[in-house]
Amino acid sequence: MFKGILIDKDEAGYRAAVRDIDESQLPDGDVTVRVQYSTLNYKDGLAITGKGPVVRKFPMVPGIDLVGTVESSSHPDWQAGDAVVLNGWGVGEGHWGGLAQKARLKGDWLVPLPAAFTPQQAMAIGTAGYTAMLCVLALERHGVTPDQGEIVVTGAAGGVGSVAVALLAKLGYTVAAVTGRAAEADYLKQLGAASIVDRAELAAPGRPLAKERWAGAVDVVGSHVLANVCAATKYGGVVAACGLAGGMDLPASVAPFILRGVTLAGVDSVMCPRPRRLEAWQRLARDLDPGLLAAMTREIALADAIPTAARLLEGQVRGRVVVDVNR
């Protein structure tokens, strides 16, 4: 038996609770992992609270991230004792995830824990940090360099935003951090932000084209914020879009794309191919200051993940939440 958060939906309603789970209930997979840490991401918040149609079958163990040690394996790449990390692949949605003390997974979904990080640090990064790195890689692939001007990061006090600010600043970019929480200004400047932008400037409907302001962007919000970011991006600039915290809609026009040559680069972390995942983790090991992880991370126990999920969706959680599944 092991402990985990189990989500059920039946005549009694939708509910999530910490339960004792028999190992025989684990889903199919060729690698069994003894989990050390998981995380809480926006998608986990939706899954645990039921406020979004994230979970595709029941019962379900949520948790799109995990780090741990291989307990047993029939996969050729992994053997008992290997330290591994998992992000995405539909885990916590259609396949039992990381918010439990054990997980059974497909070996093809795993990547080795980088030597530069402890297990706790790997989850302080988690899907949020790995997604932020994918966004930075997208900007680089499209030729955005530090000398071209400011990079704006929306939702900057959240998980993806916090890591994106830290990464971009370390790489020499001038970062404008967007937040609706004025109290987080000092925190964001500690991570490397050069300026703070009030989210209210971008949250309302705007013009098809605005004054050219940014050379590039990392957007986790979507909706009017993304539309306004695109409208204010400089000629030839690039916007990496990876989130929908403000909505799935995009009330924009084609003007930035056909009049300024702006590129809207979609970034997906869930089904991202393995070579790009490995590149992202290698770059995180090189370009993310581990000393900043402590400033953006809070650790909680497994049972605390349920109430914290609700606060995360309400925008009350700063940075990253690491879950110690063994306490």
Coordinates of C-alpha atoms in Angstrom, one line a residue:
M1 CA 0.0 0.0 0.0
F2 CA 1.1 3.6 -0.6
K3 CA -0.5 7.0 -0.2
G4 CA -1.7 9.2 -3.0
I5 CA -4.3 11.8 -3.9
L6 CA -7.2 10.0 -5.7
I7 CA -9.8 11.9 -7.7
D8 CA -13.3 10.3 -8.1
K9 CA -16.4 11.3 -9.9
D10 CA -19.7 9.5 -9.5
E11 CA -23.2 10.1 -8.2
A12 CA -21.8 11.6 -5.1
G13 CA -20.0 14.3 -7.1
Y14 CA -16.4 15.2 -7.8
R15 CA -13.9 14.9 -5.0
A16 CA -10.2 14.6 -4.3
A17 CA -8.7 13.0 -1.2
V18 CA -5.5 11.4 0.2
R19 CA -6.1 7.7 0.2
D20 CA -4.3 4.4 0.8
I21 CA -3.8 2.8 -2.6
D22 CA -2.9 -0.8 -3.3
E23 CA 0.0 -1.3 -5.8
S24 CA -2.2 -3.7 -7.8
Q25 CA -4.3 -0.7 -8.8
L26 CA -1.4 1.0 -10.6
P27 CA -1.9 1.4 -14.4
D28 CA 0.1 -0.5 -17.0
G29 CA 3.6 0.6 -17.7
D30 CA 7.1 -0.8 -18.0
V31 CA 8.7 1.3 -15.2
T32 CA 7.7 1.6 -11.6
V33 CA 9.0 4.6 -9.8
R34 CA 9.3 5.3 -6.1
V35 CA 8.3 9.0 -6.1
Q36 CA 10.1 11.5 -4.0
Y37 CA 8.5 14.8 -5.0
S38 CA 5.8 16.2 -7.3
T39 CA 4.5 19.7 -7.9
L40 CA 1.4 21.8 -8.2
N41 CA 0.8 23.4 -11.6
Y42 CA -2.2 25.2 -13.0
K43 CA -3.4 22.1 -14.7
D44 CA -3.1 20.1 -11.4
G45 CA -5.2 22.8 -9.7
L46 CA -7.9 22.4 -12.4
A47 CA -7.7 18.6 -11.9
I48 CA -7.9 18.6 -8.1
T49 CA -10.7 21.2 -7.9
G50 CA -12.7 19.9 -10.9
K51 CA -12.8 23.5 -12.2
G52 CA -11.6 22.4 -15.6
P53 CA -12.2 19.2 -17.7
V54 CA -8.6 18.0 -17.2
V55 CA -9.2 14.5 -15.9
R56 CA -10.2 12.2 -18.7
K57 CA -11.0 9.0 -16.7
F58 CA -11.7 8.1 -13.1
P59 CA -10.4 7.3 -10.6
M60 CA -7.2 9.4 -11.3
V61 CA -4.1 10.3 -9.4
P62 CA -3.2 13.9 -10.4
G63 CA 0.3 15.3 -10.8
I64 CA 1.8 16.1 -14.2
D65 CA 5.3 16.1 -12.7
L66 CA 7.4 13.7 -10.6
V67 CA 10.9 12.9 -9.7
G68 CA 12.0 9.7 -8.1
T69 CA 14.0 6.4 -8.2
V70 CA 13.2 3.5 -10.5
E71 CA 12.1 0.6 -8.4
S72 CA 11.6 -1.9 -11.2
S73 CA 11.8 -1.8 -15.0
S74 CA 11.4 -3.9 -18.1
H75 CA 12.4 -0.9 -20.3
P76 CA 15.9 -1.2 -21.9
D77 CA 16.8 2.4 -20.9
W78 CA 16.1 2.1 -17.2
Q79 CA 17.1 -0.1 -14.3
A80 CA 16.5 -0.1 -10.6
G81 CA 18.1 2.8 -8.8
D82 CA 18.1 5.2 -11.7
A83 CA 17.0 8.8 -10.8
V84 CA 14.3 10.0 -13.3
V85 CA 12.1 13.0 -14.0
L86 CA 8.7 13.1 -15.7
N87 CA 6.8 16.0 -17.2
G88 CA 3.6 15.8 -19.1
W89 CA 2.7 13.1 -21.5
G90 CA -0.9 13.2 -20.3
V91 CA 0.1 11.9 -16.8
G92 CA -2.3 13.2 -14.2
E93 CA -5.0 13.5 -16.9
G94 CA -5.4 10.1 -18.6
H95 CA -2.7 8.1 -16.8
W96 CA -2.0 8.1 -13.0
G97 CA 0.4 10.8 -12.1
G98 CA 2.9 12.0 -9.5
L99 CA 0.9 13.1 -6.5
A100 CA 1.4 9.7 -4.9
Q101 CA 4.3 7.7 -3.4
K102 CA 4.5 5.3 -6.4
A103 CA 3.9 5.6 -10.1
R104 CA 3.9 3.2 -13.0
L105 CA 4.8 4.7 -16.3
K106 CA 6.1 4.2 -19.8
G107 CA 9.9 4.4 -19.9
D108 CA 9.8 6.5 -23.0
W109 CA 8.3 9.3 -21.0
L110 CA 11.2 9.6 -18.6
V111 CA 14.4 11.6 -18.7
P112 CA 17.4 11.3 -16.4
L113 CA 17.6 13.6 -13.4
P114 CA 20.3 16.2 -14.4
A115 CA 23.4 15.9 -12.1
A116 CA 23.2 19.7 -11.5
F117 CA 19.9 19.4 -9.6
T118 CA 18.7 17.6 -6.4
P119 CA 15.3 15.9 -6.7
Q120 CA 13.7 18.8 -4.8
Q121 CA 15.3 21.3 -7.2
A122 CA 14.1 19.3 -10.2
M123 CA 10.6 19.7 -9.0
A124 CA 11.1 23.3 -8.1
I125 CA 11.7 23.6 -11.8
G126 CA 9.1 21.0 -12.9
T127 CA 6.8 21.5 -15.9
A128 CA 6.7 25.2 -15.3
G129 CA 10.4 25.7 -15.5
Y130 CA 10.8 23.2 -18.4
T131 CA 8.0 25.0 -20.3
A132 CA 9.7 28.4 -19.6
M133 CA 12.9 26.9 -21.1
L134 CA 11.0 25.7 -24.1
C135 CA 9.8 29.3 -24.5
V136 CA 13.3 30.7 -24.3
L137 CA 14.5 28.2 -26.9
A138 CA 11.6 29.3 -29.2
L139 CA 12.7 32.9 -28.9
E140 CA 16.3 31.9 -29.7
R141 CA 15.4 29.7 -32.6
H142 CA 13.6 32.7 -34.1
G143 CA 16.6 34.9 -33.7
V144 CA 15.6 37.1 -30.8
T145 CA 18.8 38.4 -29.1
P146 CA 19.3 40.6 -26.0
D147 CA 20.4 43.6 -28.0
Q148 CA 17.0 43.8 -29.8
G149 CA 15.1 45.2 -26.8
E150 CA 12.9 44.2 -23.9
I151 CA 11.3 40.8 -23.5
V152 CA 7.9 40.9 -21.7
V153 CA 6.9 38.0 -19.5
T154 CA 3.2 37.8 -18.6
G155 CA 2.0 36.1 -15.4
A156 CA 5.5 36.7 -14.2
A157 CA 4.9 35.9 -10.5
G158 CA 3.5 32.4 -11.4
G159 CA 5.6 29.2 -11.9
V160 CA 6.3 29.5 -15.7
G161 CA 6.8 33.3 -15.4
S162 CA 9.1 33.2 -12.4
V163 CA 11.5 30.8 -14.2
A164 CA 11.2 32.6 -17.5
V165 CA 12.2 35.9 -15.8
A166 CA 15.2 34.3 -14.1
L167 CA 16.4 32.5 -17.3
L168 CA 16.0 35.5 -19.6
A169 CA 17.8 37.8 -17.1
K170 CA 20.7 35.3 -16.7
L171 CA 21.0 35.2 -20.5
G172 CA 21.4 38.9 -20.7
Y173 CA 17.9 40.0 -21.8
T174 CA 16.1 43.0 -20.4
V175 CA 12.9 41.7 -18.8
A176 CA 9.6 43.5 -18.3
A177 CA 7.6 41.4 -15.8
V178 CA 3.8 41.6 -16.0
T179 CA 1.8 40.9 -12.8
G180 CA -1.5 41.9 -11.2
R181 CA 0.1 41.7 -7.8
A182 CA 2.0 44.9 -7.0
A183 CA 3.3 43.3 -3.8
E184 CA 5.4 40.9 -6.0
A185 CA 7.5 43.7 -7.5
D186 CA 10.5 43.1 -5.2
Y187 CA 10.3 39.4 -5.7
L188 CA 10.4 39.8 -9.5
K189 CA 13.3 42.2 -9.4
Q190 CA 15.2 39.7 -7.3
L191 CA 14.7 37.2 -10.1
G192 CA 16.1 39.7 -12.6
A193 CA 13.2 41.8 -13.9
A194 CA 14.3 45.3 -15.0
S195 CA 10.7 46.7 -14.9
I196 CA 7.3 45.8 -13.7
V197 CA 4.1 46.2 -15.8
D198 CA 0.7 46.3 -14.3
R199 CA -1.5 43.5 -15.8
A200 CA -4.4 46.0 -16.0
E201 CA -2.5 47.7 -18.9
L202 CA -2.9 44.5 -21.0
A203 CA -6.1 42.8 -19.6
A204 CA -8.7 45.0 -21.4
P205 CA -9.6 45.0 -25.1
G206 CA -7.0 46.9 -27.0
R207 CA -6.1 48.2 -30.5
P208 CA -5.2 45.9 -33.4
L209 CA -1.8 47.6 -33.4
A210 CA -0.2 49.5 -30.4
K211 CA 3.1 51.3 -30.1
E212 CA 6.1 49.0 -30.7
R213 CA 7.3 48.1 -27.3
W214 CA 8.9 44.6 -27.0
A215 CA 11.3 42.5 -29.0
G216 CA 9.8 39.3 -27.8
A217 CA 7.4 37.8 -25.2
V218 CA 6.7 34.8 -23.1
D219 CA 2.9 34.6 -22.5
V220 CA 1.1 32.3 -20.1
V221 CA -2.2 34.1 -20.0
G222 CA -3.8 34.1 -23.4
S223 CA -7.0 36.1 -24.3
H224 CA -6.7 39.9 -24.2
V225 CA -3.3 39.9 -22.6
L226 CA -1.8 37.8 -25.5
A227 CA -3.6 40.0 -28.1
N228 CA -2.3 43.2 -26.6
V229 CA 1.2 41.7 -26.3
C230 CA 1.2 40.8 -30.0
A231 CA -0.1 44.3 -30.9
A232 CA 2.8 45.9 -29.0
T233 CA 5.6 43.6 -30.3
K234 CA 8.2 45.3 -32.4
Y235 CA 8.7 44.6 -36.1
G236 CA 10.0 41.0 -36.6
G237 CA 9.5 40.2 -32.9
V238 CA 8.5 36.8 -31.5
V239 CA 5.8 35.9 -29.0
A240 CA 6.1 32.4 -27.4
A241 CA 2.6 31.4 -26.1
C242 CA 2.3 28.5 -23.7
G243 CA -0.7 29.2 -21.4
L244 CA -4.3 30.0 -21.0
A245 CA -4.7 31.3 -17.4
G246 CA -6.7 34.2 -18.7
G247 CA -8.8 32.3 -21.2
M248 CA -8.5 30.1 -24.4
D249 CA -9.7 32.9 -26.7
L250 CA -7.5 35.2 -28.7
P251 CA -9.4 38.4 -29.5
A252 CA -6.8 39.7 -31.9
S253 CA -6.4 40.8 -35.5
V254 CA -3.9 39.8 -38.1
A255 CA -2.3 43.2 -38.1
P256 CA 0.8 42.5 -36.0
F257 CA 1.6 39.4 -38.2
I258 CA 1.1 40.9 -41.7
L259 CA 2.2 44.5 -41.0
R260 CA 5.1 43.9 -38.6
G261 CA 6.1 40.4 -39.4
V262 CA 5.5 39.3 -35.8
T263 CA 5.8 35.5 -35.1
L264 CA 3.4 33.8 -32.7
A265 CA 5.2 30.6 -31.6
G266 CA 3.2 28.0 -29.9
V267 CA 4.9 26.1 -27.1
D268 CA 3.6 22.7 -26.0
S269 CA 5.3 20.9 -23.1
V270 CA 3.0 17.9 -22.8
M271 CA 3.8 16.0 -26.0
C272 CA 7.1 17.7 -26.7
P273 CA 9.5 15.2 -28.4
R274 CA 12.1 13.6 -26.2
P275 CA 15.2 15.3 -28.0
R276 CA 13.8 18.8 -27.2
R277 CA 13.0 17.8 -23.6
L278 CA 16.6 16.7 -23.1
E279 CA 17.8 19.9 -24.7
A280 CA 15.6 21.9 -22.3
W281 CA 16.8 20.1 -19.2
Q282 CA 20.4 20.5 -20.4
R283 CA 19.9 24.2 -20.8
L284 CA 18.2 24.5 -17.5
A285 CA 21.2 22.9 -15.8
R286 CA 23.5 25.4 -17.6
D287 CA 21.4 28.6 -17.5
L288 CA 19.2 28.6 -14.4
D289 CA 20.8 29.9 -11.2
P290 CA 19.9 27.2 -8.6
G291 CA 20.3 29.9 -5.9
L292 CA 17.1 31.6 -7.3
L293 CA 15.0 28.4 -7.0
A294 CA 14.7 28.8 -3.2
A295 CA 13.3 32.3 -3.6
M296 CA 10.6 31.0 -5.9
T297 CA 9.7 27.7 -4.2
R298 CA 7.5 26.6 -1.3
E299 CA 7.4 23.0 -0.2
I300 CA 4.3 21.3 1.2
A301 CA 3.1 17.9 2.3
L302 CA 0.9 15.7 0.2
A303 CA -2.3 16.5 2.1
D304 CA -1.7 20.2 1.7
A305 CA -1.8 19.9 -2.1
I306 CA -5.6 19.8 -2.1
P307 CA -6.3 23.2 -0.4
T308 CA -3.3 24.8 -2.1
A309 CA -4.7 23.8 -5.5
A310 CA -7.7 26.1 -4.9
R311 CA -5.5 29.0 -3.9
L312 CA -3.3 28.5 -6.9
L313 CA -6.3 28.9 -9.3
E314 CA -7.3 32.1 -7.4
G315 CA -3.9 33.6 -8.2
Q316 CA -2.8 33.5 -4.5
V317 CA 0.3 31.3 -5.0
R318 CA 3.7 32.8 -5.9
G319 CA 6.3 30.8 -7.9
R320 CA 6.6 27.1 -7.6
V321 CA 5.0 24.6 -5.1
V322 CA 6.9 21.4 -4.5
V323 CA 5.0 18.5 -2.9
D324 CA 6.9 16.1 -0.7
V325 CA 4.6 13.0 -1.3
N326 CA 6.2 11.1 1.6
R327 CA 5.1 13.5 4.4

